């Protein structure tokens, strides 16, 4: 063990005596190493925080062009008489939808917000994590097997936290496979029994050394090479599992015969009844001779034009305003049945526009749909609470937009009794 040695000399008559003091410094050295690890973890956390803010900004900017692509692809699907061309338009829309899911996942990870528990499906969280990591898995030559049990009951859980747990487990498996020769394989399985819902992530890497198996969930313990991770991922992942009344453990064996296998278990009592889907509304717009007038407010001309075309194709009469001030001027000139507005705009933004409309026409303020590229931002959350307005997250399809506007104007279209 490490020691500090202190020697001093004492003259005793004609003899010289040497006294030695030995102090065990194992604990002090360990404490210094722990402080150094925590400082490095803090530095990495601050770095990730800055990167998260940048990522959120980039993701938000991507949502406008994605919304245009999705909307235009939806319109092409409706217009195409040629089945082959319609299939191509469908592929474009589905690819844009996948990009949208990835962007939303980025935003969810980058935004700090209070914990919120909602009905979530474990399989959907796993598929979302795979979507984010698909490129790295493919370029790393990793074969991904998914054996997800269908129809698992939804859980009352924090989707962001559980999603990050699954992301962490898959990233750990991916990194473990980079040091082994092909074939490289990851298997994601899910299922449930009488008491719990579970999900396993296994790989055929080198596995966790026996000496580290008991410590692998401790904070700042890592088996990765220097500079790869900080050793906090599994500790946080286990704490999230415990917070949800479940557990996260390293199983004794991997189904591949070698490698690591982590099992997340969540109690079945956290499951919630699936929401009852409302019956589809009966379309009556053709009989009424029109769907109503809609004011679209957006400072992105291409996005505004896409929304106009989608609504006009469904029978609405549409006017476009490129700013909140122009929207108020148009409202002074004529009557509108609904307003669709971007939330973030220069000068008069969507929130200020809604407040101005509320002062003029309280009923119209109740038929306000706001669109945003960052539904997790404090601005969007505060506005949703204040207004109770229906929100539409970018990117959205033409069908999503029409459905929201129809819902707003349904009372106006209902026949008198």
Tab-separated table of C-alpha atoms in Angstrom:
chain	number	residue	atom	x	y	z
A	1	UNK	CA	0.000	0.000	0.000
A	2	UNK	CA	1.256	3.572	-0.614
A	3	UNK	CA	2.871	5.355	2.324
A	4	UNK	CA	4.410	8.710	3.152
A	5	UNK	CA	7.769	8.252	4.893
A	6	UNK	CA	9.221	10.951	7.131
A	7	UNK	CA	12.779	10.501	8.473
A	8	UNK	CA	14.542	12.646	11.011
A	9	UNK	CA	17.913	12.330	12.663
A	10	UNK	CA	18.612	12.697	16.375
A	11	UNK	CA	22.054	12.863	17.961
A	12	UNK	CA	22.232	10.851	21.168
A	13	UNK	CA	25.706	11.456	22.567
A	14	UNK	CA	28.135	9.821	20.208
A	15	UNK	CA	25.384	7.850	18.478
A	16	UNK	CA	23.143	9.055	15.684
A	17	UNK	CA	19.554	7.815	15.801
A	18	UNK	CA	17.187	7.875	12.866
A	19	UNK	CA	13.440	7.930	13.455
A	20	UNK	CA	11.019	6.974	10.707
A	21	UNK	CA	7.311	7.779	10.491
A	22	UNK	CA	5.186	5.835	8.002
A	23	UNK	CA	1.679	7.017	7.168
A	24	UNK	CA	-0.738	4.949	5.078
A	25	UNK	CA	-2.022	7.322	2.377
A	26	UNK	CA	-4.280	4.844	0.565
A	27	UNK	CA	-7.469	6.645	1.580
A	28	UNK	CA	-6.052	10.080	0.787
A	29	UNK	CA	-4.873	8.962	-2.628
A	30	UNK	CA	-8.217	7.301	-3.334
A	31	UNK	CA	-10.001	10.498	-2.261
A	32	UNK	CA	-7.819	12.586	-4.579
A	33	UNK	CA	-8.515	10.207	-7.461
A	34	UNK	CA	-12.244	10.398	-6.714
A	35	UNK	CA	-12.113	14.206	-6.727
A	36	UNK	CA	-10.273	14.122	-10.056
A	37	UNK	CA	-12.892	11.753	-11.509
A	38	UNK	CA	-15.740	13.944	-10.320
A	39	UNK	CA	-14.077	17.054	-11.744
A	40	UNK	CA	-13.716	15.302	-15.093
A	41	UNK	CA	-17.339	14.149	-14.932
A	42	UNK	CA	-18.430	17.728	-14.193
A	43	UNK	CA	-16.367	19.002	-17.119
A	44	UNK	CA	-17.949	16.403	-19.397
A	45	UNK	CA	-21.409	17.309	-18.065
A	46	UNK	CA	-20.851	21.000	-18.801
A	47	UNK	CA	-19.558	20.104	-22.260
A	48	UNK	CA	-22.601	17.924	-22.931
A	49	UNK	CA	-24.868	20.703	-21.653
A	50	UNK	CA	-23.379	23.146	-24.154
A	51	UNK	CA	-23.630	20.569	-26.938
A	52	UNK	CA	-27.231	19.870	-25.929
A	53	UNK	CA	-28.147	23.528	-26.324
A	54	UNK	CA	-26.513	23.597	-29.760
A	55	UNK	CA	-28.232	20.354	-30.718
A	56	UNK	CA	-31.615	21.703	-29.641
A	57	UNK	CA	-31.114	24.764	-31.839
A	58	UNK	CA	-30.095	22.703	-34.863
A	59	UNK	CA	-32.978	20.271	-34.344
A	60	UNK	CA	-35.446	23.148	-34.095
A	61	UNK	CA	-34.195	24.628	-37.375
A	62	UNK	CA	-34.561	21.248	-39.100
A	63	UNK	CA	-38.233	21.017	-38.221
A	64	UNK	CA	-39.389	23.697	-40.699
A	65	UNK	CA	-37.985	22.028	-43.845
A	66	UNK	CA	-39.076	18.622	-42.537
A	67	UNK	CA	-42.628	19.903	-42.098
A	68	UNK	CA	-42.582	21.192	-45.686
A	69	UNK	CA	-41.315	17.834	-47.018
A	70	UNK	CA	-43.888	15.846	-45.021
A	71	UNK	CA	-46.750	18.119	-46.007
A	72	UNK	CA	-45.874	18.225	-49.698
A	73	UNK	CA	-45.388	14.441	-49.775
A	74	UNK	CA	-48.844	13.991	-48.214
A	75	UNK	CA	-50.375	16.250	-50.865
A	76	UNK	CA	-48.588	14.322	-53.616
A	77	UNK	CA	-50.003	11.056	-52.270
A	78	UNK	CA	-53.520	12.449	-52.637
A	79	UNK	CA	-52.905	13.870	-56.116
A	80	UNK	CA	-51.060	10.946	-57.701
A	81	UNK	CA	-53.186	8.703	-59.881
A	82	UNK	CA	-50.208	6.532	-60.782
A	83	UNK	CA	-49.726	3.853	-58.057
A	84	UNK	CA	-45.948	3.848	-58.588
A	85	UNK	CA	-45.706	7.623	-58.109
A	86	UNK	CA	-47.987	7.425	-55.073
A	87	UNK	CA	-45.714	4.775	-53.575
A	88	UNK	CA	-42.708	7.057	-54.125
A	89	UNK	CA	-44.507	9.921	-52.375
A	90	UNK	CA	-45.326	7.594	-49.483
A	91	UNK	CA	-41.660	6.636	-49.149
A	92	UNK	CA	-40.679	10.316	-49.039
A	93	UNK	CA	-43.272	11.025	-46.346
A	94	UNK	CA	-42.237	8.015	-44.261
A	95	UNK	CA	-38.561	8.996	-44.479
A	96	UNK	CA	-39.417	12.535	-43.358
A	97	UNK	CA	-41.509	11.122	-40.495
A	98	UNK	CA	-38.524	9.056	-39.354
A	99	UNK	CA	-36.325	12.165	-39.452
A	100	UNK	CA	-38.975	13.951	-37.415
A	101	UNK	CA	-38.926	11.227	-34.750
A	102	UNK	CA	-35.147	11.494	-34.524
A	103	UNK	CA	-35.318	15.281	-34.188
A	104	UNK	CA	-37.953	15.000	-31.440
A	105	UNK	CA	-35.748	12.505	-29.593
A	106	UNK	CA	-32.818	14.923	-29.817
A	107	UNK	CA	-34.944	17.738	-28.445
A	108	UNK	CA	-36.268	15.566	-25.621
A	109	UNK	CA	-32.722	14.710	-24.536
A	110	UNK	CA	-31.382	18.227	-24.918
A	111	UNK	CA	-34.175	19.985	-23.025
A	112	UNK	CA	-34.128	19.995	-19.240
A	113	UNK	CA	-37.632	19.802	-17.822
A	114	UNK	CA	-39.451	18.509	-14.733
A	115	UNK	CA	-40.245	14.802	-14.648
A	116	UNK	CA	-43.611	14.042	-16.245
A	117	UNK	CA	-45.182	10.584	-16.189
A	118	UNK	CA	-47.493	9.658	-19.022
A	119	UNK	CA	-48.698	6.457	-20.669
A	120	UNK	CA	-45.710	5.120	-22.631
A	121	UNK	CA	-44.973	1.863	-24.415
A	122	UNK	CA	-41.607	0.260	-23.724
A	123	UNK	CA	-41.349	-1.120	-27.255
A	124	UNK	CA	-41.866	2.362	-28.734
A	125	UNK	CA	-39.060	3.741	-26.553
A	126	UNK	CA	-36.764	0.945	-27.719
A	127	UNK	CA	-37.600	1.618	-31.373
A	128	UNK	CA	-36.976	5.327	-30.832
A	129	UNK	CA	-33.534	4.613	-29.369
A	130	UNK	CA	-32.735	2.327	-32.307
A	131	UNK	CA	-33.791	5.076	-34.729
A	132	UNK	CA	-31.267	7.434	-33.148
A	133	UNK	CA	-28.437	4.900	-33.285
A	134	UNK	CA	-29.247	3.248	-36.612
A	135	UNK	CA	-26.450	4.930	-38.565
A	136	UNK	CA	-23.736	4.098	-36.019
A	137	UNK	CA	-24.897	0.496	-35.758
A	138	UNK	CA	-24.933	0.071	-39.521
A	139	UNK	CA	-21.531	1.670	-40.144
A	140	UNK	CA	-20.061	-0.304	-37.229
A	141	UNK	CA	-21.048	-3.550	-38.911
A	142	UNK	CA	-23.394	-4.455	-36.055
A	143	UNK	CA	-26.291	-6.806	-36.707
A	144	UNK	CA	-29.335	-5.776	-34.677
A	145	UNK	CA	-31.926	-8.354	-33.644
A	146	UNK	CA	-35.247	-7.143	-32.261
A	147	UNK	CA	-37.520	-9.630	-30.517
A	148	UNK	CA	-40.145	-7.312	-29.049
A	149	UNK	CA	-43.306	-8.895	-27.688
A	150	UNK	CA	-46.310	-7.194	-29.313
A	151	UNK	CA	-49.184	-5.686	-27.338
A	152	UNK	CA	-47.261	-4.991	-24.139
A	153	UNK	CA	-49.430	-2.865	-21.826
A	154	UNK	CA	-48.478	0.824	-21.599
A	155	UNK	CA	-46.693	2.039	-18.469
A	156	UNK	CA	-47.143	5.204	-16.448
A	157	UNK	CA	-43.569	6.458	-16.717
A	158	UNK	CA	-41.280	9.326	-17.650
A	159	UNK	CA	-40.705	8.658	-21.343
A	160	UNK	CA	-37.564	10.815	-21.555
A	161	UNK	CA	-35.841	9.139	-18.604
A	162	UNK	CA	-36.687	5.591	-19.666
A	163	UNK	CA	-35.749	6.421	-23.247
A	164	UNK	CA	-32.324	7.569	-22.085
A	165	UNK	CA	-31.905	4.341	-20.082
A	166	UNK	CA	-32.525	2.271	-23.214
A	167	UNK	CA	-30.299	4.558	-25.269
A	168	UNK	CA	-27.519	4.133	-22.708
A	169	UNK	CA	-27.789	0.332	-22.733
A	170	UNK	CA	-27.645	0.149	-26.531
A	171	UNK	CA	-24.741	2.633	-26.717
A	172	UNK	CA	-22.831	0.574	-24.130
A	173	UNK	CA	-23.361	-2.560	-26.211
A	174	UNK	CA	-22.302	-0.729	-29.379
A	175	UNK	CA	-19.099	0.545	-27.758
A	176	UNK	CA	-18.311	-2.894	-26.322
A	177	UNK	CA	-18.462	-4.409	-29.810
A	178	UNK	CA	-15.970	-1.983	-31.317
A	179	UNK	CA	-13.103	-3.935	-29.736
A	180	UNK	CA	-14.096	-7.340	-31.156
A	181	UNK	CA	-13.965	-8.843	-34.626
A	182	UNK	CA	-17.147	-9.498	-36.643
A	183	UNK	CA	-19.738	-10.842	-36.432
A	184	UNK	CA	-20.943	-8.142	-34.040
A	185	UNK	CA	-24.451	-8.649	-32.715
A	186	UNK	CA	-26.904	-6.861	-30.423
A	187	UNK	CA	-30.229	-8.366	-29.410
A	188	UNK	CA	-33.092	-6.349	-27.900
A	189	UNK	CA	-35.894	-8.407	-26.365
A	190	UNK	CA	-39.020	-7.464	-24.455
A	191	UNK	CA	-41.792	-9.354	-22.726
A	192	UNK	CA	-43.899	-9.562	-19.605
A	193	UNK	CA	-44.970	-12.066	-16.988
A	194	UNK	CA	-47.504	-11.993	-14.183
A	195	UNK	CA	-45.722	-9.241	-12.248
A	196	UNK	CA	-43.435	-7.263	-14.520
A	197	UNK	CA	-42.609	-5.949	-17.960
A	198	UNK	CA	-39.000	-6.479	-18.968
A	199	UNK	CA	-36.527	-5.540	-21.682
A	200	UNK	CA	-33.078	-7.034	-22.305
A	201	UNK	CA	-30.142	-5.664	-24.272
A	202	UNK	CA	-27.443	-8.253	-25.025
A	203	UNK	CA	-24.247	-8.196	-27.082
A	204	UNK	CA	-21.589	-10.714	-28.096
A	205	UNK	CA	-18.624	-8.596	-26.997
A	206	UNK	CA	-16.020	-9.419	-24.381
A	207	UNK	CA	-18.437	-8.981	-21.487
A	208	UNK	CA	-17.824	-7.465	-18.064
A	209	UNK	CA	-14.781	-8.794	-16.155
A	210	UNK	CA	-15.741	-10.861	-13.114
A	211	UNK	CA	-13.933	-8.456	-10.796
A	212	UNK	CA	-16.038	-5.543	-12.073
A	213	UNK	CA	-19.483	-7.176	-12.079
A	214	UNK	CA	-20.317	-6.113	-8.521
A	215	UNK	CA	-19.123	-2.539	-9.089
A	216	UNK	CA	-20.459	-1.872	-12.578
A	217	UNK	CA	-23.449	0.160	-11.321
A	218	UNK	CA	-21.403	2.335	-8.955
A	219	UNK	CA	-20.907	5.962	-9.982
A	220	UNK	CA	-17.658	6.758	-11.823
A	221	UNK	CA	-16.850	3.085	-12.402
A	222	UNK	CA	-16.232	2.257	-16.050
A	223	UNK	CA	-14.661	-0.611	-17.963
A	224	UNK	CA	-14.227	1.505	-21.098
A	225	UNK	CA	-11.003	2.929	-22.437
A	226	UNK	CA	-9.861	6.315	-21.170
A	227	UNK	CA	-11.836	9.128	-22.746
A	228	UNK	CA	-14.829	6.896	-23.558
A	229	UNK	CA	-17.572	7.679	-21.051
A	230	UNK	CA	-17.407	8.897	-17.474
A	231	UNK	CA	-18.800	5.885	-15.636
A	232	UNK	CA	-22.083	7.539	-14.655
A	233	UNK	CA	-24.412	6.065	-17.304
A	234	UNK	CA	-25.268	2.756	-15.627
A	235	UNK	CA	-25.481	4.367	-12.198
A	236	UNK	CA	-28.043	6.867	-13.482
A	237	UNK	CA	-29.858	4.164	-15.471
A	238	UNK	CA	-30.289	1.992	-12.376
A	239	UNK	CA	-31.487	4.982	-10.334
A	240	UNK	CA	-34.146	5.699	-13.003
A	241	UNK	CA	-35.279	2.054	-12.903
A	242	UNK	CA	-35.538	2.147	-9.094
A	243	UNK	CA	-37.372	5.491	-9.275
A	244	UNK	CA	-40.002	3.717	-11.404
A	245	UNK	CA	-40.285	0.847	-8.913
A	246	UNK	CA	-38.222	-1.485	-11.082
A	247	UNK	CA	-34.672	-2.772	-11.371
A	248	UNK	CA	-31.716	-2.936	-13.739
A	249	UNK	CA	-29.244	-5.777	-13.448
A	250	UNK	CA	-26.418	-7.479	-15.288
A	251	UNK	CA	-27.413	-11.063	-16.026
A	252	UNK	CA	-25.033	-13.942	-15.414
A	253	UNK	CA	-24.926	-14.985	-19.074
A	254	UNK	CA	-25.552	-13.477	-22.484
A	255	UNK	CA	-27.823	-15.363	-24.909
A	256	UNK	CA	-24.900	-15.289	-27.349
A	257	UNK	CA	-22.733	-17.355	-25.002
A	258	UNK	CA	-20.380	-14.431	-24.444
A	259	UNK	CA	-20.735	-10.712	-23.889
A	260	UNK	CA	-22.972	-8.719	-21.561
A	261	UNK	CA	-26.730	-8.807	-21.061
A	262	UNK	CA	-28.584	-6.114	-19.108
A	263	UNK	CA	-32.184	-6.623	-18.014
A	264	UNK	CA	-34.559	-3.762	-17.184
A	265	UNK	CA	-37.673	-4.758	-15.233
A	266	UNK	CA	-40.646	-2.530	-14.422
A	267	UNK	CA	-43.619	-3.507	-12.258
A	268	UNK	CA	-46.826	-4.437	-14.008
A	269	UNK	CA	-48.804	-2.417	-11.460
A	270	UNK	CA	-47.363	0.675	-13.178
A	271	UNK	CA	-49.247	-0.332	-16.330
A	272	UNK	CA	-52.183	1.834	-17.318
A	273	UNK	CA	-55.278	1.095	-19.336
A	274	UNK	CA	-54.844	2.102	-22.989
A	275	UNK	CA	-56.784	5.215	-23.922
A	276	UNK	CA	-60.083	4.673	-25.663
A	277	UNK	CA	-59.750	5.881	-29.221
A	278	UNK	CA	-62.598	8.230	-30.190
A	279	UNK	CA	-64.835	7.141	-33.018
A	280	UNK	CA	-63.910	8.778	-36.316
A	281	UNK	CA	-65.865	11.930	-37.009
A	282	UNK	CA	-68.432	11.831	-39.781
A	283	UNK	CA	-67.475	14.171	-42.609
A	284	UNK	CA	-70.241	16.684	-43.397
A	285	UNK	CA	-68.246	19.478	-45.028
A	286	UNK	CA	-69.356	18.725	-48.562
A	287	UNK	CA	-72.995	19.131	-47.551
A	288	UNK	CA	-72.370	22.508	-45.905
A	289	UNK	CA	-70.733	23.947	-49.004
A	290	UNK	CA	-67.444	24.863	-47.336
A	291	UNK	CA	-65.216	24.172	-44.389
A	292	UNK	CA	-64.755	27.759	-43.256
A	293	UNK	CA	-62.108	30.471	-43.435
A	294	UNK	CA	-58.695	29.915	-41.885
A	295	UNK	CA	-55.925	32.434	-41.275
A	296	UNK	CA	-52.431	30.899	-41.528
A	297	UNK	CA	-49.692	32.934	-39.839
A	298	UNK	CA	-46.064	31.921	-40.429
A	299	UNK	CA	-42.893	33.802	-41.328
A	300	UNK	CA	-41.635	30.796	-43.350
A	301	UNK	CA	-43.225	31.304	-46.816
A	302	UNK	CA	-42.828	27.706	-48.019
A	303	UNK	CA	-44.336	26.269	-44.844
A	304	UNK	CA	-47.238	28.731	-44.973
A	305	UNK	CA	-47.864	27.826	-48.625
A	306	UNK	CA	-47.879	24.107	-47.803
A	307	UNK	CA	-50.435	24.656	-45.018
A	308	UNK	CA	-52.585	26.767	-47.348
A	309	UNK	CA	-52.568	24.096	-50.056
A	310	UNK	CA	-53.398	21.326	-47.577
A	311	UNK	CA	-56.319	23.243	-46.096
A	312	UNK	CA	-57.653	24.405	-49.466
A	313	UNK	CA	-57.572	20.809	-50.718
A	314	UNK	CA	-59.898	19.979	-47.811
A	315	UNK	CA	-62.390	22.720	-48.637
A	316	UNK	CA	-61.141	25.570	-46.457
A	317	UNK	CA	-60.737	29.129	-47.677
A	318	UNK	CA	-57.282	30.293	-46.569
A	319	UNK	CA	-55.482	33.607	-46.161
A	320	UNK	CA	-51.773	33.864	-45.318
A	321	UNK	CA	-50.090	36.399	-43.044
A	322	UNK	CA	-46.295	36.512	-42.815
A	323	UNK	CA	-46.316	38.119	-39.358
A	324	UNK	CA	-48.516	38.710	-36.343
A	325	UNK	CA	-49.037	42.364	-37.287
A	326	UNK	CA	-50.265	41.438	-40.780
A	327	UNK	CA	-52.559	38.834	-39.212
A	328	UNK	CA	-54.222	41.458	-37.015
A	329	UNK	CA	-54.756	43.685	-40.056
A	330	UNK	CA	-56.444	40.815	-41.929
A	331	UNK	CA	-58.620	40.071	-38.908
A	332	UNK	CA	-59.796	43.692	-38.983
A	333	UNK	CA	-60.815	43.290	-42.627
A	334	UNK	CA	-62.815	40.073	-42.411
A	335	UNK	CA	-64.109	37.151	-40.373
A	336	UNK	CA	-62.142	33.936	-39.857
A	337	UNK	CA	-63.283	30.660	-38.331
A	338	UNK	CA	-59.852	29.500	-37.105
A	339	UNK	CA	-56.257	30.699	-36.830
A	340	UNK	CA	-53.161	28.550	-37.381
A	341	UNK	CA	-50.017	30.344	-36.202
A	342	UNK	CA	-46.364	29.607	-35.686
A	343	UNK	CA	-45.339	30.208	-32.093
A	344	UNK	CA	-41.913	31.723	-32.770
A	345	UNK	CA	-41.940	34.742	-35.072
A	346	UNK	CA	-40.106	38.082	-35.094
A	347	UNK	CA	-41.872	41.133	-33.679
A	348	UNK	CA	-45.363	39.871	-32.733
A	349	UNK	CA	-45.008	36.148	-31.945
A	350	UNK	CA	-47.759	33.551	-31.690
A	351	UNK	CA	-48.381	34.092	-27.986
A	352	UNK	CA	-48.742	37.870	-28.368
A	353	UNK	CA	-51.007	37.324	-31.387
A	354	UNK	CA	-53.278	35.007	-29.377
A	355	UNK	CA	-53.543	37.567	-26.580
A	356	UNK	CA	-54.469	40.283	-29.070
A	357	UNK	CA	-57.111	38.025	-30.648
A	358	UNK	CA	-58.516	37.197	-27.208
A	359	UNK	CA	-59.069	40.903	-26.560
A	360	UNK	CA	-60.966	41.273	-29.856
A	361	UNK	CA	-62.805	37.969	-30.230
A	362	UNK	CA	-62.800	35.581	-27.286
A	363	UNK	CA	-64.486	32.794	-29.276
A	364	UNK	CA	-61.910	32.943	-32.088
A	365	UNK	CA	-59.129	32.721	-29.478
A	366	UNK	CA	-60.617	29.332	-28.593
A	367	UNK	CA	-60.155	28.198	-32.203
A	368	UNK	CA	-56.408	28.847	-32.296
A	369	UNK	CA	-53.916	26.161	-33.388
A	370	UNK	CA	-50.254	26.891	-32.735
A	371	UNK	CA	-47.423	25.106	-34.508
A	372	UNK	CA	-43.948	24.830	-33.046
A	373	UNK	CA	-40.664	23.136	-33.795
A	374	UNK	CA	-39.830	22.723	-30.117
A	375	UNK	CA	-42.813	21.666	-28.043
A	376	UNK	CA	-40.557	21.041	-25.018
A	377	UNK	CA	-39.363	24.643	-24.811
A	378	UNK	CA	-40.498	26.727	-21.812
A	379	UNK	CA	-42.232	29.145	-24.221
A	380	UNK	CA	-44.405	26.395	-25.714
A	381	UNK	CA	-45.220	24.859	-22.327
A	382	UNK	CA	-46.190	28.201	-20.783
A	383	UNK	CA	-48.328	29.150	-23.772
A	384	UNK	CA	-50.128	25.804	-23.774
A	385	UNK	CA	-50.982	26.252	-20.073
A	386	UNK	CA	-52.090	29.868	-20.536
A	387	UNK	CA	-54.212	29.440	-23.647
A	388	UNK	CA	-55.351	25.840	-23.665
A	389	UNK	CA	-54.778	26.081	-27.427
A	390	UNK	CA	-54.319	22.996	-29.553
A	391	UNK	CA	-50.660	22.452	-30.462
A	392	UNK	CA	-49.173	20.847	-33.554
A	393	UNK	CA	-45.548	19.762	-33.421
A	394	UNK	CA	-43.322	20.188	-36.455
A	395	UNK	CA	-42.810	18.250	-38.602
A	396	UNK	CA	-46.445	17.375	-39.261
A	397	UNK	CA	-48.312	15.903	-42.192
A	398	UNK	CA	-51.037	17.621	-44.167
A	399	UNK	CA	-53.543	15.188	-42.631
A	400	UNK	CA	-52.458	16.158	-39.096
A	401	UNK	CA	-52.984	19.844	-39.873
A	402	UNK	CA	-56.407	19.339	-41.446
A	403	UNK	CA	-57.521	17.148	-38.531
A	404	UNK	CA	-56.599	19.815	-35.955
A	405	UNK	CA	-58.344	22.589	-37.862
A	406	UNK	CA	-61.446	20.454	-38.415
A	407	UNK	CA	-61.548	19.795	-34.683
A	408	UNK	CA	-61.448	23.545	-33.995
A	409	UNK	CA	-64.234	24.334	-36.449
A	410	UNK	CA	-66.419	21.294	-35.714
A	411	UNK	CA	-68.837	23.280	-33.541
A	412	UNK	CA	-69.316	25.848	-36.310
A	413	UNK	CA	-70.066	23.114	-38.859
A	414	UNK	CA	-72.495	21.183	-36.634
A	415	UNK	CA	-76.119	21.487	-37.792
A	416	UNK	CA	-78.458	23.506	-35.588
A	417	UNK	CA	-80.955	21.542	-33.488
